[in-house]
mmCIF file of C-alpha atoms in Angstrom:
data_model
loop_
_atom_site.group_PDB
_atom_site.id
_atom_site.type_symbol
_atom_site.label_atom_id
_atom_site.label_comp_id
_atom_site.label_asym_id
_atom_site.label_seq_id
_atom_site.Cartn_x
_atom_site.Cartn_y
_atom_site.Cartn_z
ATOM 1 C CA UNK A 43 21.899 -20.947 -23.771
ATOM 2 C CA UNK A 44 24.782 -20.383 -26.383
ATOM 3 C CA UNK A 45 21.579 -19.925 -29.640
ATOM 4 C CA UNK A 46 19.437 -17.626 -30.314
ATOM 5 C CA UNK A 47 18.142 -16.326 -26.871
ATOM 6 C CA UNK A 48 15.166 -13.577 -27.689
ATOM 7 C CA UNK A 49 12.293 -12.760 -28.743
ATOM 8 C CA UNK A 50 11.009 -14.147 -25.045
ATOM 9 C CA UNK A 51 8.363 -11.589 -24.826
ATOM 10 C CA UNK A 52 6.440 -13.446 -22.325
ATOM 11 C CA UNK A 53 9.318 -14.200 -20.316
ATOM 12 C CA UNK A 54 10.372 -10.121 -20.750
ATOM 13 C CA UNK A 55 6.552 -9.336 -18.947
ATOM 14 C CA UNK A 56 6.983 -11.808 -16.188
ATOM 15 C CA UNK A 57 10.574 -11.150 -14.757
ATOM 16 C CA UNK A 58 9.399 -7.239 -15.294
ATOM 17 C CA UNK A 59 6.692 -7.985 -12.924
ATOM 18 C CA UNK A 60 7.899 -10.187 -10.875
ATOM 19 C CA UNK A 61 11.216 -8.110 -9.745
ATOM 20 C CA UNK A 62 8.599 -4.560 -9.788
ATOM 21 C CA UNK A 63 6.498 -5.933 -7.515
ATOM 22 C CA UNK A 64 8.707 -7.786 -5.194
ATOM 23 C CA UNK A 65 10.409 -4.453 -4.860
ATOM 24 C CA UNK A 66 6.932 -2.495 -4.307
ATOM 25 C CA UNK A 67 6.101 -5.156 -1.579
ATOM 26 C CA UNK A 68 9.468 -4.054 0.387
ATOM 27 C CA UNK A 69 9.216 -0.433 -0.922
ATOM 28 C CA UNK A 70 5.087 0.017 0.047
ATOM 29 C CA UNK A 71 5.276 3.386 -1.841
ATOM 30 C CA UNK A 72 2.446 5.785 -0.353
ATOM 31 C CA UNK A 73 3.457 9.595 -1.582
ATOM 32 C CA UNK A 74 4.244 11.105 -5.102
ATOM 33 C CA UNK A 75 8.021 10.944 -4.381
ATOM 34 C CA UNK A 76 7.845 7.224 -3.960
ATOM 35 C CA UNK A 77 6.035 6.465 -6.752
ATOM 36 C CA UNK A 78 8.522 8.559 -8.830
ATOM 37 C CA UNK A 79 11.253 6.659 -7.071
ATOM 38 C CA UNK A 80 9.207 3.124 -7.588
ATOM 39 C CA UNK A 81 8.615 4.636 -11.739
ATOM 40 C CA UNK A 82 12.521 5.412 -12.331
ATOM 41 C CA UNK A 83 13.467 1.215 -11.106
ATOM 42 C CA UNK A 84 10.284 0.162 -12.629
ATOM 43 C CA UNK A 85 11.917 1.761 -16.188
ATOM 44 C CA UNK A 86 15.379 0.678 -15.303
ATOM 45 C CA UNK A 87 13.855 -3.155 -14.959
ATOM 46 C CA UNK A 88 12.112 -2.975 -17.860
ATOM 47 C CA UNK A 89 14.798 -1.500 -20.415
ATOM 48 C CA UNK A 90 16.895 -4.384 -18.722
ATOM 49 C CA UNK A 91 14.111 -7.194 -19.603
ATOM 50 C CA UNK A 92 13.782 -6.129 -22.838
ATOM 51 C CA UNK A 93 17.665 -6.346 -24.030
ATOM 52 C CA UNK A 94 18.019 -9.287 -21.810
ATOM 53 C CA UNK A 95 15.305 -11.546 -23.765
ATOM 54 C CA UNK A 96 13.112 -9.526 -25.989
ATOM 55 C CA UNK A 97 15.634 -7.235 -28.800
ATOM 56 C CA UNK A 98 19.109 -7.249 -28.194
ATOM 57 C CA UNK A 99 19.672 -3.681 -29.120
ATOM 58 C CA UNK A 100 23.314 -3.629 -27.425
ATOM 59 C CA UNK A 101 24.395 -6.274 -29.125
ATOM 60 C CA UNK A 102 23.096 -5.456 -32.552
ATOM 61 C CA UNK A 103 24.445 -1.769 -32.191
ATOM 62 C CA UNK A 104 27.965 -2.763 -30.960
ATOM 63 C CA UNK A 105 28.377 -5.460 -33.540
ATOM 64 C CA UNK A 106 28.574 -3.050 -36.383
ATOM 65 C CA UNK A 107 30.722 -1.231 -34.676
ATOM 66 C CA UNK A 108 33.175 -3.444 -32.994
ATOM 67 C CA UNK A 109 32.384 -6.622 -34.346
ATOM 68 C CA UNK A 110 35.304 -7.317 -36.302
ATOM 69 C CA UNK A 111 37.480 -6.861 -33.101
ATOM 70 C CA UNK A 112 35.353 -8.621 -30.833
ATOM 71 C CA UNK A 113 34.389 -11.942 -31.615
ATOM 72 C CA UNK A 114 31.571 -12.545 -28.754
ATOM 73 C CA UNK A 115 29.482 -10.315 -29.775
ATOM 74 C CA UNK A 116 26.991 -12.784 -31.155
ATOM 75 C CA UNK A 117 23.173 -12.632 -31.055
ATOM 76 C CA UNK A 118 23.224 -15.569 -28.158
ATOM 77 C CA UNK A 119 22.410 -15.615 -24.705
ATOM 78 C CA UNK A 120 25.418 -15.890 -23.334
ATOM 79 C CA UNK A 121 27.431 -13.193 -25.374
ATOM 80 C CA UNK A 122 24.806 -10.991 -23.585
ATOM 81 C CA UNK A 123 26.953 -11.273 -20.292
ATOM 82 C CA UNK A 124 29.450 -8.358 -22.068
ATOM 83 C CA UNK A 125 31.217 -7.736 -18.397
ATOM 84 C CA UNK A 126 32.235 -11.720 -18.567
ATOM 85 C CA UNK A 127 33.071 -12.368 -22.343
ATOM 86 C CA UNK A 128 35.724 -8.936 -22.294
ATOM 87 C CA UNK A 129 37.761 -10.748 -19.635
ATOM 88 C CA UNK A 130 37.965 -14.132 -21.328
ATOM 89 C CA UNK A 131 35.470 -15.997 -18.828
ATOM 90 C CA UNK A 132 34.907 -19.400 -20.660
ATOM 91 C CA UNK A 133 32.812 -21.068 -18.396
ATOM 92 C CA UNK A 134 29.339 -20.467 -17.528
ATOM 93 C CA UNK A 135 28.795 -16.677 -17.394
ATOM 94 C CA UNK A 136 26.256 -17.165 -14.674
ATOM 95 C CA UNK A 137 29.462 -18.199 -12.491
ATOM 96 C CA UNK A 138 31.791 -15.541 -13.499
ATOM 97 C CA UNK A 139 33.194 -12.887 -11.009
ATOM 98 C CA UNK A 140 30.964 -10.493 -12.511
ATOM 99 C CA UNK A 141 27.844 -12.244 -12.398
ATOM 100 C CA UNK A 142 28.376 -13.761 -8.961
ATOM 101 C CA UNK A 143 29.097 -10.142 -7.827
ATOM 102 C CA UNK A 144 25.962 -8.902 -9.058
ATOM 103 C CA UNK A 145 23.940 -11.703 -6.738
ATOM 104 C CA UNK A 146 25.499 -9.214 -3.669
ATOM 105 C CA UNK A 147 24.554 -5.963 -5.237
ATOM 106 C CA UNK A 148 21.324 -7.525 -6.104
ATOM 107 C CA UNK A 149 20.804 -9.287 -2.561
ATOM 108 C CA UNK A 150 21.789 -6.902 -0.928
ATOM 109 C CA UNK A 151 19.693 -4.140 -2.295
ATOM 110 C CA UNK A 152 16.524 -5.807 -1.471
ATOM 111 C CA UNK A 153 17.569 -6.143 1.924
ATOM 112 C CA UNK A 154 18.099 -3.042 2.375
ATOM 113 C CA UNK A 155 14.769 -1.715 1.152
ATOM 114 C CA UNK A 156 13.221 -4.407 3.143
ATOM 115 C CA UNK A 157 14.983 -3.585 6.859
ATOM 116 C CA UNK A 158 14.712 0.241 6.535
ATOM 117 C CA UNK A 159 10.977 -0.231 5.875
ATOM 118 C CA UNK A 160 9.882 -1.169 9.678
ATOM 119 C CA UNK A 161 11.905 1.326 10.962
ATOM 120 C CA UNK A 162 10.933 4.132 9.252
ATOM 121 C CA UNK A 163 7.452 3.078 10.157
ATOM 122 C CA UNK A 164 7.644 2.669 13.396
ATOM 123 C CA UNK A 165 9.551 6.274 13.324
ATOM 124 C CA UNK A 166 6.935 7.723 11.443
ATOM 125 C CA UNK A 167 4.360 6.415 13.871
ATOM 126 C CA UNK A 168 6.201 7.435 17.596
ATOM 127 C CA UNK A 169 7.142 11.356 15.307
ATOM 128 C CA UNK A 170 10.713 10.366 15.600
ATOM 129 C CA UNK A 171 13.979 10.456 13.513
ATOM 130 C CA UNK A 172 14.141 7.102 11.802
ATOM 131 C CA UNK A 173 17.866 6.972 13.176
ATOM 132 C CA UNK A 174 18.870 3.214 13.962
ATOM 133 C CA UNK A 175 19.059 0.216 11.781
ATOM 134 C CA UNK A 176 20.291 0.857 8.538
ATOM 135 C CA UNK A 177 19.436 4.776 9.391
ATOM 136 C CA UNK A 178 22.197 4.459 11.556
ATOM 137 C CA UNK A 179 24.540 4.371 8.545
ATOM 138 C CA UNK A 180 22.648 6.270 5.951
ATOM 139 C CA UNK A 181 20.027 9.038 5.833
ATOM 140 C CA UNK A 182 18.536 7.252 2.760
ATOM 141 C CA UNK A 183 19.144 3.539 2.871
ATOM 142 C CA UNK A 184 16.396 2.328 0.865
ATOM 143 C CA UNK A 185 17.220 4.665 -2.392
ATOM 144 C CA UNK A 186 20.696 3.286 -1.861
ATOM 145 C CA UNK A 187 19.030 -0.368 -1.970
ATOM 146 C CA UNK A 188 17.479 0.916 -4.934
ATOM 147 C CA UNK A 189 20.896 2.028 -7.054
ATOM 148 C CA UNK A 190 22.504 -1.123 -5.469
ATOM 149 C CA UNK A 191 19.780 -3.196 -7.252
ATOM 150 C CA UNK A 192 20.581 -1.611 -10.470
ATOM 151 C CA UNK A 193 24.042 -1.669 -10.687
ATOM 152 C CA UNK A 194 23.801 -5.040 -9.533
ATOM 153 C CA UNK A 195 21.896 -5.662 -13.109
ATOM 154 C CA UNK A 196 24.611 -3.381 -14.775
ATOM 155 C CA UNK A 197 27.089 -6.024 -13.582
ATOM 156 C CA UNK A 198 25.095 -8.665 -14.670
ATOM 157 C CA UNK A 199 23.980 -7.591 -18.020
ATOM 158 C CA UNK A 200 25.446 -4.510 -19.477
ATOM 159 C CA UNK A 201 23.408 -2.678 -21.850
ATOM 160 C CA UNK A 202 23.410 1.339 -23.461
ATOM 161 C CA UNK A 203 20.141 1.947 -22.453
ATOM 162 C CA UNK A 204 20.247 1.202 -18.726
ATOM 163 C CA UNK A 205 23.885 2.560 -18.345
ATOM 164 C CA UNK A 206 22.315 5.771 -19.956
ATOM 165 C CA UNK A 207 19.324 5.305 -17.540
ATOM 166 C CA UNK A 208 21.484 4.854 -14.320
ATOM 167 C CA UNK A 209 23.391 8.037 -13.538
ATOM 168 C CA UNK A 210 20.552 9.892 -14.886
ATOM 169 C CA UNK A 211 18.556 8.151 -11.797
ATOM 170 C CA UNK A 212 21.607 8.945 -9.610
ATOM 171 C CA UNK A 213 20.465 12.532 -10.295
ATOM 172 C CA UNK A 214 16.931 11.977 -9.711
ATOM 173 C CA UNK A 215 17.392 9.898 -6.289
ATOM 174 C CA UNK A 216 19.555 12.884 -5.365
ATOM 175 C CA UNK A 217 17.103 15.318 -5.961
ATOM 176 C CA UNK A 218 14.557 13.485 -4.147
ATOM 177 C CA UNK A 219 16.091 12.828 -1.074
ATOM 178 C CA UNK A 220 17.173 16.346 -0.576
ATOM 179 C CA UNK A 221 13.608 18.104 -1.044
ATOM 180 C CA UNK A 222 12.744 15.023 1.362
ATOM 181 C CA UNK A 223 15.425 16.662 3.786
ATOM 182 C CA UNK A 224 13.764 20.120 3.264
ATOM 183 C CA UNK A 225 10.613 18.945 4.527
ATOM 184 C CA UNK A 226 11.973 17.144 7.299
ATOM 185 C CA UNK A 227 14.302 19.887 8.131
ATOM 186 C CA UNK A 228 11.691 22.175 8.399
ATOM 187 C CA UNK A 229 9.090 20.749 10.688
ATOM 188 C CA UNK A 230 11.839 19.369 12.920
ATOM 189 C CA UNK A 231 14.308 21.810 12.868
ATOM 190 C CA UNK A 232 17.875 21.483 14.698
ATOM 191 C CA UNK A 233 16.807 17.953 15.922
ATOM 192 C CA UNK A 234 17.020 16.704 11.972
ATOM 193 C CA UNK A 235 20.350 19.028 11.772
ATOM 194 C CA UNK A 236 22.120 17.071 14.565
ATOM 195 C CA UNK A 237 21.225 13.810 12.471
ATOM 196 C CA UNK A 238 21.952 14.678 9.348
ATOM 197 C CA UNK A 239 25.292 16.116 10.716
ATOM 198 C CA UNK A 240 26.153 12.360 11.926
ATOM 199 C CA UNK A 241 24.856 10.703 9.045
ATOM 200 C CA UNK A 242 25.551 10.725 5.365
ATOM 201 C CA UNK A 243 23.217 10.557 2.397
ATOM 202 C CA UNK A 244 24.211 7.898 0.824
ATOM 203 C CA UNK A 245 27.754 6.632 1.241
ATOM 204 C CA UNK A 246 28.072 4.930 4.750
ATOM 205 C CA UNK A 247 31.260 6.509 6.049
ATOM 206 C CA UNK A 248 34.168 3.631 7.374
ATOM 207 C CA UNK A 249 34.432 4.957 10.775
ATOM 208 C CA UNK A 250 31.174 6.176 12.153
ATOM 209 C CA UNK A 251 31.411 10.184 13.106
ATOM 210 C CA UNK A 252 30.636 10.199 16.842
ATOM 211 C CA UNK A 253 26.653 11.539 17.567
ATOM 212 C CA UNK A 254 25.639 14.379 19.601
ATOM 213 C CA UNK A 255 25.318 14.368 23.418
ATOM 214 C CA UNK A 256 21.529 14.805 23.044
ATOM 215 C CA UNK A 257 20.656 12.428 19.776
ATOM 216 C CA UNK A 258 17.871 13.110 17.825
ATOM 217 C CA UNK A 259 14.664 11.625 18.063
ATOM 218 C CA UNK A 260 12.782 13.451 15.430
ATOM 219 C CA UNK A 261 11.905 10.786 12.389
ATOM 220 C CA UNK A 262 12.424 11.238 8.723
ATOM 221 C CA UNK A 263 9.101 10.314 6.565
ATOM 222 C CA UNK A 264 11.299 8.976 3.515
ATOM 223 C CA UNK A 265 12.110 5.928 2.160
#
């Protein structure tokens, strides 16, 4: 991998697909608000895809600019991994702390989509507050799968356009999950309230605040 590693447009189509749709599979987006949430990752992935085997547009930019300070930034495979090559990693860049970090992010995020999907359905079905699992921890565990995915790939394989693209889909998760909330909070009232009191957006807090005498059972019909 140390040549000339682009111009992989095939390979750019399948790993877009392939990581889209195993992501839809855990996801199973139904309403407008998922599909914007499934559109904003589906971007992300592709931006990343592109850089990572089709145009390196990073690489090309910061080598005008920095090139004479930097010496691996180099139109090869491996002087993609920017996160590795800035702290000296010579061996394989698929091994370095960066990269083997990013398998956890990654991993991780997927899981998370995956286990907050059959309890929010079985929530949804019984009119309850999808409140244990991973809803235990977070009001909004699957959009935080989602952002761990992607920084996962920022770790990986730094590029402008998706650290452009990630905070502004911060914003956008953001704003979805709290119209979500307004929905929820207003068909089920001070039962939601006493959840969302108890459980944080998005941050899991280290020491779990302690729930209300009468817990809620009302269920939240987000991802």
């Amino acid at each position: 991998m140390s040549g000339y590693g682009y111009g992989l447009w095939l390979l750019v189509v399948v790993n877009s697909a392939v990581f889209v749709l195993f992501a839809a599979s855990f996801f199973r987006p139904r309403t407008g608000r998922d599909w914007k949430v499934m559109g904003g990752f589906s971007a992300f992935v592709v931006a990343l895809m592109v850089e990572m085997y089709g145009f390196p547009l990073t690489i090309y930019l910061l080598s005008g600019w920095l090139g004479s300070r930097f010496d691996f930034l180099t139109l090869t495979h491996d002087g993609g991994h920017l996160w590795s090559e800035l702290i000296g990693w010579t061996g394989d860049p698929h091994l370095s702390p960066f990269h083997l970090a990013s398998y956890v992010f990654i991993g991780g995020g997927f899981w998370a989509i995956a286990a907050a999907w059959p309890v929010l359905l079985r929530a949804t079905k019984q009119g309850e507050v999808a409140s244990t699992g991973l809803y235990a921890r977070v009001r909004h565990p699957q959009y935080v799968g989602f952002l761990a995915i992607m920084i996962g790939f920022l770790l990986q394989w730094p590029t402008i356009p998706t650290l452009a693209m990630f905070p502004i889909l911060v914003c956008i998760y953001r704003r979805l999950a709290i119209r979500e909330e307004h929905v929820v909070a207003t068909a089920f009232g001070d039962d939601w309230h006493r959840y969302a009191d108890a459980t944080p957006r998005f941050a899991p807090r280290l020491r779990r605040r302690a729930r209300p005498v009468s817990p809620p059972s009302v269920g939240t019909p987000m991802p």
